[in-house]
Each structure stands twice: as structure tokens, then as C-alpha cells.
Short mmCIF file of C-alpha atoms and ligand atoms in Angstrom, two decimals:
data_model
loop_
_atom_site.label_atom_id
_atom_site.label_comp_id
_atom_site.label_asym_id
_atom_site.label_seq_id
_atom_site.Cartn_x
_atom_site.Cartn_y
_atom_site.Cartn_z
CA MET A 1 -2.63 -21.88 23.54
CA SER A 2 -3.29 -18.56 25.25
CA ASP A 3 -3.37 -15.41 23.17
CA ASP A 4 -0.92 -13.56 25.38
CA HIS A 5 2.02 -15.48 23.94
CA SER A 6 4.18 -13.64 21.46
CA PHE A 7 3.93 -14.17 17.71
CA GLU A 8 6.98 -16.44 17.44
CA THR A 9 5.55 -18.74 20.12
CA LEU A 10 2.05 -18.81 18.61
CA ALA A 11 3.50 -19.58 15.17
CA ILE A 12 4.97 -22.80 16.56
CA HIS A 13 2.33 -23.80 19.09
CA ALA A 14 -1.14 -22.45 18.17
CA GLY A 15 -3.24 -25.33 16.83
CA ASN A 16 -0.30 -27.69 17.26
CA THR A 17 -1.47 -29.68 20.27
CA ALA A 18 0.15 -33.10 20.63
CA ASP A 19 -1.88 -35.88 19.00
CA PRO A 20 -4.26 -37.23 21.70
CA LEU A 21 -3.80 -40.85 20.58
CA THR A 22 0.00 -41.14 20.29
CA GLY A 23 1.47 -37.93 21.65
CA ALA A 24 3.03 -37.15 18.23
CA VAL A 25 4.33 -33.59 18.65
CA VAL A 26 3.34 -32.59 15.12
CA PRO A 27 -0.31 -32.87 14.04
CA PRO A 28 -0.61 -35.99 11.85
CA ILE A 29 -1.73 -35.73 8.23
CA TYR A 30 -5.28 -37.04 8.59
CA GLN A 31 -5.48 -38.28 4.99
CA VAL A 32 -9.09 -39.34 5.32
CA SER A 33 -12.47 -38.41 3.86
CA THR A 34 -14.93 -39.81 6.42
CA TYR A 35 -15.11 -40.71 10.13
CA LYS A 36 -16.62 -43.63 12.05
CA GLN A 37 -19.63 -42.52 14.09
CA ASP A 38 -20.41 -43.97 17.52
CA GLY A 39 -24.06 -44.56 16.72
CA VAL A 40 -25.93 -42.32 14.26
CA GLY A 41 -24.83 -38.73 14.84
CA GLY A 42 -22.25 -39.77 17.45
CA LEU A 43 -19.33 -37.76 16.06
CA ARG A 44 -15.89 -37.91 17.70
CA GLY A 45 -14.64 -34.34 18.07
CA GLY A 46 -17.21 -33.07 15.58
CA TYR A 47 -15.62 -34.75 12.55
CA GLU A 48 -17.99 -36.24 10.01
CA TYR A 49 -16.68 -35.59 6.48
CA SER A 50 -13.41 -33.87 5.46
CA ARG A 51 -14.92 -31.16 3.27
CA SER A 52 -16.72 -29.90 6.38
CA ALA A 53 -13.77 -30.38 8.74
CA ASN A 54 -10.51 -32.34 8.94
CA PRO A 55 -8.22 -32.37 12.01
CA THR A 56 -5.07 -31.35 10.08
CA ARG A 57 -6.95 -28.45 8.51
CA THR A 58 -8.41 -27.51 11.91
CA ALA A 59 -4.87 -27.30 13.31
CA LEU A 60 -3.89 -24.89 10.52
CA GLU A 61 -7.10 -22.87 10.84
CA GLU A 62 -6.59 -22.39 14.60
CA ASN A 63 -2.99 -21.37 13.94
CA LEU A 64 -4.00 -18.84 11.24
CA ALA A 65 -6.63 -17.26 13.51
CA ALA A 66 -4.09 -16.92 16.35
CA LEU A 67 -1.41 -15.35 14.13
CA GLU A 68 -3.73 -12.71 12.66
CA GLY A 69 -5.42 -12.01 16.00
CA GLY A 70 -8.78 -13.25 14.68
CA SER A 71 -11.46 -15.53 16.11
CA VAL A 72 -11.99 -17.61 12.96
CA GLY A 73 -9.46 -18.85 10.38
CA LEU A 74 -10.38 -20.84 7.28
CA ALA A 75 -7.99 -22.67 4.94
CA PHE A 76 -8.65 -23.03 1.21
CA ALA A 77 -7.20 -24.84 -1.80
CA SER A 78 -5.64 -21.58 -3.10
CA GLY A 79 -5.62 -17.85 -2.46
CA LEU A 80 -8.10 -17.32 -5.26
CA ALA A 81 -10.41 -20.00 -3.84
CA ALA A 82 -10.38 -18.04 -0.56
CA GLU A 83 -11.14 -14.78 -2.42
CA ASP A 84 -13.96 -16.43 -4.39
CA CYS A 85 -15.54 -17.78 -1.19
CA LEU A 86 -15.27 -14.37 0.45
CA LEU A 87 -16.83 -12.49 -2.48
CA ARG A 88 -19.70 -14.94 -2.89
CA THR A 89 -20.38 -14.73 0.85
CA LEU A 90 -20.33 -10.93 1.07
CA LEU A 91 -21.84 -9.90 -2.27
CA SER A 92 -25.09 -10.19 -4.20
CA PRO A 93 -26.04 -9.01 -7.70
CA GLY A 94 -26.16 -5.20 -7.78
CA ASP A 95 -23.44 -4.74 -5.17
CA HIS A 96 -20.32 -2.68 -5.83
CA VAL A 97 -16.69 -3.09 -4.76
CA VAL A 98 -13.78 -0.61 -4.74
CA ILE A 99 -10.57 -2.33 -5.83
CA PRO A 100 -7.02 -0.93 -5.87
CA ASN A 101 -5.25 0.28 -9.01
CA ASP A 102 -2.38 -2.06 -8.19
CA ALA A 103 -3.35 -5.62 -7.33
CA TYR A 104 -2.44 -9.20 -7.96
CA GLY A 105 -3.40 -9.95 -11.58
CA GLY A 106 -5.50 -12.96 -10.62
CA THR A 107 -7.51 -10.88 -8.14
CA PHE A 108 -8.26 -8.34 -10.85
CA ARG A 109 -9.22 -11.15 -13.26
CA LEU A 110 -11.60 -12.60 -10.64
CA PHE A 111 -13.40 -9.24 -10.43
CA ALA A 112 -13.24 -8.36 -14.14
CA LYS A 113 -14.03 -11.71 -15.73
CA VAL A 114 -15.83 -13.83 -13.14
CA VAL A 115 -17.63 -11.88 -10.40
CA SER A 116 -18.75 -9.17 -12.86
CA ARG A 117 -20.77 -11.80 -14.77
CA TRP A 118 -22.96 -12.16 -11.69
CA GLY A 119 -23.96 -8.51 -11.64
CA VAL A 120 -21.32 -7.21 -9.21
CA THR A 121 -19.69 -3.99 -10.37
CA PHE A 122 -16.37 -2.50 -9.30
CA SER A 123 -14.42 0.75 -9.50
CA VAL A 124 -10.66 1.09 -9.49
CA ALA A 125 -9.15 3.62 -7.05
CA ASP A 126 -5.68 4.54 -5.83
CA SER A 127 -5.82 2.89 -2.41
CA SER A 128 -2.70 4.74 -1.21
CA ASP A 129 -5.02 7.79 -1.11
CA PRO A 130 -7.92 7.28 1.36
CA ALA A 131 -9.75 10.31 -0.14
CA ALA A 132 -9.68 8.66 -3.59
CA VAL A 133 -11.17 5.50 -2.10
CA ARG A 134 -13.86 7.51 -0.30
CA ALA A 135 -14.68 9.28 -3.58
CA ALA A 136 -15.10 5.92 -5.35
CA LEU A 137 -17.78 4.71 -2.90
CA THR A 138 -21.35 4.47 -4.19
CA PRO A 139 -24.58 3.74 -2.27
CA LYS A 140 -24.18 0.13 -3.52
CA THR A 141 -20.61 -0.34 -2.26
CA LYS A 142 -20.25 -3.28 0.12
CA VAL A 143 -16.49 -3.89 0.12
CA ILE A 144 -13.24 -1.95 -0.07
CA TRP A 145 -10.45 -4.26 -1.20
CA VAL A 146 -6.81 -3.41 -0.57
CA GLU A 147 -3.45 -5.07 -0.98
CA THR A 148 -0.52 -3.61 0.97
CA PRO A 149 2.29 -3.81 0.05
CA SER A 150 0.82 -4.23 -3.43
CA ASN A 151 1.82 -6.56 -6.20
CA PRO A 152 3.99 -5.74 -8.17
CA LEU A 153 4.46 -1.99 -7.55
CA LEU A 154 4.97 -2.25 -3.76
CA GLY A 155 2.47 0.54 -3.13
CA ILE A 156 1.54 1.14 0.50
CA SER A 157 -1.98 1.83 1.74
CA ASP A 158 -2.80 3.12 5.21
CA ILE A 159 -4.93 0.33 6.69
CA GLN A 160 -6.09 2.37 9.69
CA ALA A 161 -7.16 5.30 7.50
CA LEU A 162 -9.02 3.01 5.08
CA ALA A 163 -10.70 1.23 8.00
CA GLY A 164 -12.00 4.66 9.04
CA VAL A 165 -13.36 5.29 5.52
CA ALA A 166 -14.99 1.84 5.50
CA ARG A 167 -16.52 2.22 8.96
CA ALA A 168 -17.96 5.65 8.17
CA ALA A 169 -19.60 4.24 5.03
CA GLY A 170 -20.81 1.02 6.66
CA VAL A 171 -18.81 -1.18 4.26
CA ARG A 172 -16.25 -3.90 4.92
CA LEU A 173 -12.49 -3.50 4.51
CA VAL A 174 -10.70 -6.55 3.11
CA VAL A 175 -6.88 -6.62 3.28
CA ASP A 176 -4.80 -9.03 1.21
CA ASN A 177 -1.88 -9.52 3.63
CA THR A 178 0.05 -11.94 1.41
CA PHE A 179 3.10 -9.69 0.82
CA ALA A 180 3.56 -8.71 4.47
CA SER A 181 2.50 -11.86 6.36
CA PRO A 182 1.03 -11.53 9.87
CA TYR A 183 4.53 -11.34 11.33
CA LEU A 184 5.10 -7.97 9.67
CA GLN A 185 1.55 -6.57 9.62
CA GLN A 186 -1.67 -7.19 11.55
CA PRO A 187 -4.61 -5.78 9.55
CA LEU A 188 -7.38 -6.85 11.98
CA ALA A 189 -5.72 -4.91 14.80
CA LEU A 190 -5.61 -1.88 12.47
CA GLY A 191 -9.37 -2.08 11.88
CA ALA A 192 -9.74 -4.36 8.83
CA ASP A 193 -12.72 -6.74 8.75
CA VAL A 194 -11.21 -9.58 6.74
CA VAL A 195 -7.65 -10.73 6.04
CA VAL A 196 -6.95 -12.69 2.86
CA HIS A 197 -3.83 -14.76 2.22
CA SER A 198 -2.31 -16.71 -0.54
CA THR A 199 -0.58 -19.16 1.84
CA THR A 200 1.28 -20.34 -1.28
CA LYS A 201 3.68 -17.47 -0.62
CA TYR A 202 5.34 -16.50 2.69
CA MET A 203 3.13 -18.63 4.96
CA GLY A 204 4.06 -21.88 3.18
CA GLY A 205 7.43 -20.34 2.42
CA HIS A 206 9.02 -23.23 0.50
CA SER A 207 7.40 -23.10 -2.98
CA ASP A 208 5.91 -26.55 -2.43
CA VAL A 209 2.19 -25.92 -1.83
CA VAL A 210 -0.71 -23.84 -3.16
CA GLY A 211 -3.18 -22.61 -0.54
CA GLY A 212 -5.28 -19.71 0.70
CA ALA A 213 -6.83 -18.39 3.88
CA LEU A 214 -9.43 -16.03 5.30
CA ILE A 215 -9.25 -14.69 8.86
CA VAL A 216 -11.87 -12.56 10.64
CA ASN A 217 -12.57 -11.50 14.22
CA ASP A 218 -16.31 -11.15 13.77
CA THR A 219 -17.45 -14.64 14.74
CA ALA A 220 -20.86 -14.30 13.01
CA LEU A 221 -19.10 -13.43 9.74
CA GLY A 222 -16.68 -16.29 10.39
CA GLU A 223 -19.60 -18.71 10.68
CA GLU A 224 -21.10 -17.41 7.44
CA LEU A 225 -17.77 -17.87 5.68
CA ALA A 226 -17.35 -21.37 7.12
CA TYR A 227 -20.85 -22.22 5.88
CA HIS A 228 -19.89 -21.10 2.36
CA GLN A 229 -16.50 -22.81 2.55
CA ASN A 230 -18.33 -26.10 3.14
CA ALA A 231 -21.16 -25.33 0.71
CA MET A 232 -18.76 -24.49 -2.15
CA GLY A 233 -16.02 -26.92 -1.14
CA ALA A 234 -12.67 -25.40 -2.22
CA VAL A 235 -10.98 -26.55 1.02
CA ALA A 236 -7.29 -27.15 1.69
CA GLY A 237 -6.48 -30.87 1.59
CA PRO A 238 -4.85 -32.47 4.66
CA PHE A 239 -1.32 -32.69 3.20
CA ASP A 240 -1.46 -29.12 1.89
CA ALA A 241 -2.72 -27.90 5.28
CA TRP A 242 0.14 -29.77 6.97
CA LEU A 243 2.76 -28.21 4.66
CA VAL A 244 1.49 -24.68 5.37
CA LEU A 245 1.38 -25.34 9.13
CA ARG A 246 4.97 -26.65 8.91
CA GLY A 247 6.10 -23.60 6.93
CA ILE A 248 4.54 -21.15 9.40
CA LYS A 249 6.73 -22.41 12.26
CA THR A 250 9.73 -20.58 10.76
CA LEU A 251 7.78 -17.57 9.44
CA ALA A 252 9.25 -15.07 11.91
CA VAL A 253 12.90 -15.95 11.28
CA ARG A 254 12.34 -16.19 7.54
CA MET A 255 10.64 -12.77 7.35
CA ASP A 256 13.49 -11.19 9.32
CA ARG A 257 16.03 -12.57 6.84
CA HIS A 258 13.88 -11.77 3.78
CA SER A 259 13.60 -8.17 4.99
CA GLU A 260 17.33 -7.89 5.75
CA ASN A 261 18.35 -9.25 2.32
CA ALA A 262 15.75 -7.15 0.48
CA THR A 263 17.03 -4.00 2.21
CA ARG A 264 20.56 -4.75 0.98
CA VAL A 265 19.28 -5.49 -2.54
CA ALA A 266 17.23 -2.27 -2.64
CA ASP A 267 20.24 -0.21 -1.46
CA MET A 268 22.50 -1.71 -4.13
CA LEU A 269 19.91 -1.21 -6.90
CA THR A 270 19.36 2.41 -5.85
CA ARG A 271 23.03 3.11 -6.58
CA HIS A 272 23.20 1.10 -9.84
CA PRO A 273 23.53 3.24 -13.00
CA ARG A 274 21.26 0.98 -15.11
CA VAL A 275 18.38 1.13 -12.62
CA THR A 276 16.02 4.09 -13.07
CA GLN A 277 13.74 3.46 -10.07
CA VAL A 278 13.63 1.10 -7.09
CA LEU A 279 10.26 0.29 -5.51
CA TYR A 280 10.78 -0.85 -1.92
CA PRO A 281 8.81 0.55 1.04
CA GLY A 282 11.94 0.44 3.19
CA LEU A 283 13.57 3.20 1.14
CA PRO A 284 13.08 6.65 2.72
CA GLU A 285 12.19 8.11 -0.72
CA HIS A 286 9.31 5.60 -1.21
CA PRO A 287 6.05 7.61 -1.03
CA GLY A 288 4.55 5.08 1.40
CA HIS A 289 7.63 4.77 3.59
CA GLU A 290 6.19 6.56 6.62
CA THR A 291 2.93 4.61 6.53
CA ALA A 292 4.82 1.35 6.05
CA ALA A 293 7.08 2.17 9.00
CA LYS A 294 3.98 2.83 11.11
CA GLN A 295 2.05 -0.35 10.23
CA MET A 296 4.79 -2.89 9.43
CA LYS A 297 7.45 -4.42 11.67
CA ALA A 298 9.92 -4.54 8.73
CA PHE A 299 9.55 -4.00 4.99
CA GLY A 300 9.45 -7.55 3.64
CA GLY A 301 11.22 -9.43 0.89
CA MET A 302 9.67 -8.03 -2.31
CA VAL A 303 11.59 -5.49 -4.38
CA SER A 304 10.66 -4.19 -7.84
CA PHE A 305 12.82 -2.00 -10.05
CA ARG A 306 12.79 -0.36 -13.45
CA VAL A 307 15.60 -0.83 -15.92
CA GLU A 308 17.07 1.71 -18.31
CA GLY A 309 16.32 0.70 -21.91
CA GLY A 310 12.67 -0.32 -21.65
CA GLU A 311 10.89 -3.65 -21.84
CA GLU A 312 13.50 -5.54 -23.89
CA ALA A 313 16.23 -4.53 -21.44
CA ALA A 314 14.09 -5.68 -18.48
CA VAL A 315 13.42 -9.05 -20.13
CA GLU A 316 17.15 -9.39 -20.90
CA VAL A 317 18.02 -8.80 -17.21
CA CYS A 318 15.56 -11.54 -16.16
CA ASN A 319 16.99 -13.96 -18.73
CA ARG A 320 20.53 -13.52 -17.36
CA ALA A 321 19.62 -14.62 -13.81
CA LYS A 322 21.68 -17.50 -12.42
CA LEU A 323 21.11 -17.74 -8.66
CA PHE A 324 17.73 -15.98 -8.82
CA THR A 325 15.29 -18.42 -10.45
CA LEU A 326 13.23 -17.04 -13.32
CA GLY A 327 9.69 -17.90 -12.31
CA GLU A 328 6.30 -16.72 -11.09
CA SER A 329 5.14 -16.76 -7.47
CA LEU A 330 7.04 -15.42 -4.46
CA GLY A 331 7.70 -15.82 -0.78
CA GLY A 332 9.80 -18.98 -0.84
CA VAL A 333 13.23 -19.44 0.73
CA GLU A 334 14.80 -19.29 -2.75
CA SER A 335 15.09 -16.00 -4.63
CA LEU A 336 12.91 -15.52 -7.71
CA ILE A 337 12.93 -12.97 -10.52
CA GLU A 338 10.20 -12.23 -13.03
CA HIS A 339 8.92 -9.78 -15.63
CA PRO A 340 5.40 -8.85 -14.36
CA GLY A 341 4.24 -7.38 -17.69
CA ARG A 342 4.73 -10.68 -19.52
CA MET A 343 4.31 -13.12 -16.62
CA THR A 344 2.25 -12.63 -13.42
CA HIS A 345 0.44 -9.52 -14.64
CA ALA A 346 -0.22 -10.45 -18.27
CA SER A 347 -3.93 -10.59 -17.32
CA VAL A 348 -4.04 -6.83 -16.56
CA VAL A 349 -2.49 -5.64 -19.85
CA GLY A 350 -4.73 -2.95 -21.35
CA SER A 351 -6.55 -2.31 -18.02
CA ALA A 352 -6.18 0.46 -15.43
CA LEU A 353 -3.85 -1.93 -13.60
CA GLU A 354 -1.33 -2.35 -16.44
CA VAL A 355 2.27 -2.34 -15.14
CA PRO A 356 5.30 -0.67 -16.79
CA GLY A 357 7.14 -2.81 -19.37
CA ASP A 358 10.55 -1.95 -17.92
CA LEU A 359 9.60 -3.38 -14.51
CA VAL A 360 11.38 -6.36 -12.92
CA ARG A 361 10.09 -7.97 -9.71
CA LEU A 362 12.26 -9.80 -7.20
CA SER A 363 11.21 -12.12 -4.43
CA VAL A 364 14.37 -11.89 -2.35
CA GLY A 365 15.03 -15.22 -0.62
CA ILE A 366 17.01 -16.13 2.46
CA GLU A 367 20.25 -17.19 0.76
CA SER A 368 23.48 -15.30 1.47
CA GLY A 369 22.91 -11.62 0.75
CA ASP A 370 26.42 -11.39 -0.78
CA ASP A 371 25.60 -14.09 -3.32
CA LEU A 372 22.32 -12.41 -4.25
CA LEU A 373 24.00 -9.03 -4.77
CA ALA A 374 26.68 -10.64 -6.96
CA ASP A 375 24.04 -12.29 -9.17
CA LEU A 376 22.10 -9.06 -9.57
CA LYS A 377 25.24 -7.16 -10.52
CA GLN A 378 26.11 -9.68 -13.24
CA MET A 379 22.50 -9.59 -14.52
CA LEU A 380 22.63 -5.80 -14.85
CA GLY A 381 26.04 -6.07 -16.55
C1 PLP B 1 -0.54 -15.27 -5.36
C2 PLP B 1 -1.41 -14.22 -4.84
C3 PLP B 1 -2.81 -14.40 -4.77
C4 PLP B 1 -3.51 -15.63 -5.30
O1 PLP B 1 -3.18 -16.77 -4.58
P1 PLP B 1 -3.10 -18.25 -5.20
O2 PLP B 1 -2.65 -19.08 -4.05
O3 PLP B 1 -2.11 -18.21 -6.34
O4 PLP B 1 -4.46 -18.60 -5.69
C5 PLP B 1 -3.56 -13.38 -4.20
N1 PLP B 1 -2.99 -12.24 -3.74
C6 PLP B 1 -1.66 -12.03 -3.83
C7 PLP B 1 -1.09 -10.75 -3.30
C8 PLP B 1 -0.82 -13.00 -4.37
O5 PLP B 1 0.49 -12.78 -4.45
#
């Protein structure tokens, strides 16, 4: 599949070549661990053992690379497995990382509780301010990590500006593109070195699979990551790879609808008397609105808001949801609601990343916008 096709076409066709044996138009689920060799070392298509490579996973990996404009894509068992592989490939004891002051709780936990035990240190900086990130660099810094839009405060960081900071310092910029998806935002084209995904979210899109991905356009780095992916082994299984590849085919139309519904939800919440603040990069009053408009095609499906009356009131709102499902995760076709302080971000309580108690996070799905607005209005009472 040539790279000059548009995103919507690549989403459906990249990596999805018809099965050479039968002509099946969808890559089969190669539910297999090992491959018959034609004489010792005589591999068919390079396949030898499914931790190293599996044809269904290859199809997904080629698709991921095409969608992010990279040369190498790698699929993992979860987003955190992808992050772990990346960090253990890039870092050694003594190295330092700058992480954002608003990040997925599990990412923070990986740095604070796991990677730190191996002698890697980190500083927390406001990544919406490139000067603050530059000021947090030390001679030992190897990586700047950023999530934009961020989870759960929907902060926006200027990828191009941070890529400039990283380049000047000779460090790598990693962008977690989970909230935007490659349809809305292309970090490699903006100068990032590595894109991270939890494919569990918008890429899979149907709340039926857990997966992760890394995409790079530096082929030497890609080979190093692939070496570690095989050496450490947290690969995506064939069925999981197939589900993500299937989900990606509708990514563009889903993201358009997610963004449209989220815009309506954010507008309604802005006018609601019980809502004290709405965090959505599509709103002109959002501090990152201009940057988001510059680097994103639309503003995505995630909306957070703060409720009058504090934490108990926010929990009460979540408990009254009917059409929105009370649950963790995001990015599926169905709308979800959660209380970050007590759910997804419980692991950052007491840290510099602690989130406000009166915060509610929505993953706005692709149901009828009218029905979603009606449910939110009854929740807010
Ligand atoms: C969910 C998520 C992760 C972790 O991915 P898993 O698939 O749950 O391991 C990382 N970053 C962001 C922004 C996420 O939302």
C-alpha cells in the first residue's frame, strides 16, 4: 500500500493484503505458536515462532506504522507493556526523564514505582509550557514524555515546540497519542521521536481488547525496540491484534462522530448552572485551544468537567448515569463516565499529579448526541 493514499484509505488497506493462500480479504487470525520449516532455517516469509513474529500481528504493525507515518510499528499486549518496552530500551540506570504533571495514572505509577527501582530518576513539569520542560532538563535527561490531550485534565502540549526543546538538548520526545489517535494528530510529522498508544482505547474502539503500540520513523531505533519486544515478550496475541486491526478500519468515521458529540456535550455543560468548569480543547476559552487547533484535525471525544458541591457531588453525578456507563477506560463506541480521583487516577493521589475531587471524566461515544445530552441533564439534576 503506497504512502500517498489518504488516512481513511490506509486505515482500511495498509497491512491488509488478501491472504495469499485463499484470497480471504481480511487477514486470518493465525492462532499458532510455531511454523514448519522447509529444511533447517528454511523459514516461509520469515516466520519461526510467534513471540518473534506472527502474520496477524505483522498486518497490524504495518497498519500502525502507515497510520502514524512511521517506518516501524510494534504491537504489544497492553499500552503499559509498550511503555515498559520503550523505557527499558531507551534508559539505563542513572538516566533521567521529564514527565508531565498530568498523565495517565498507570504511566505515572510505572515511573514512580517500577522504573525508579532500577535507578532511573524523573522530574515532573508542566508540559503545556515548553520553557518549564526545558528548565526541568538535566545533563542526565534522555527522554521527554508528553501526553496530549492529557488524561484526565485535557491539557494540551505543543508537540512541535517540545520537539524543538528535545532536539536542542539531544534527548528523545515521546508522545502518548492515545487520546487523539493518528486520525486527529500525527506526532511524528510534528517532530516527535516515538509515538505510544494504548490501542485498548480509540484504535480498538469497541471496549473488547487490551493492547498497546509503539511507532517510530527512525528504523535503527525501530530495530532496537523490536529486539527488546522479542527479548521481553509482551507481544499482542493474534486474536487481540486482529481485533485492533478490525477496529482501526472505522477509526476515521468514529473519531469524527466522537468529536461532534463531545463538542455538543461541552457546549451544554458550559451553560449548565451546576458545572463550574468544562475542560475540552475545542472550547475557545481552553488555554490550549489555539495549539490544539493547530496540531489536531478535531478535538476528540474526551470531556472533563467540575461539579459544584465538591467530591461527593461529583460522585453522585457519576452514580446517576443511565445511558453513560460508569466505568474506567475510554475510546469505545459506547459513552463512559468516571470519577478520576477514585477510579483511574487513584494511583496519583498525594503526588504532584493528583486530580481535583470534583472532577468527572466523560468518554463521549458515538450514540445519538440528543440521547447523551438528555442523560447528562438528568444526572446533573
Ligand atoms: C489506558 C492508557 C494507557 C495504558 O494503556 P493500557 O492498554 O491500559 O495498558 C496509557 N496512556 C493513556 C493515555 C491511556 O489512556
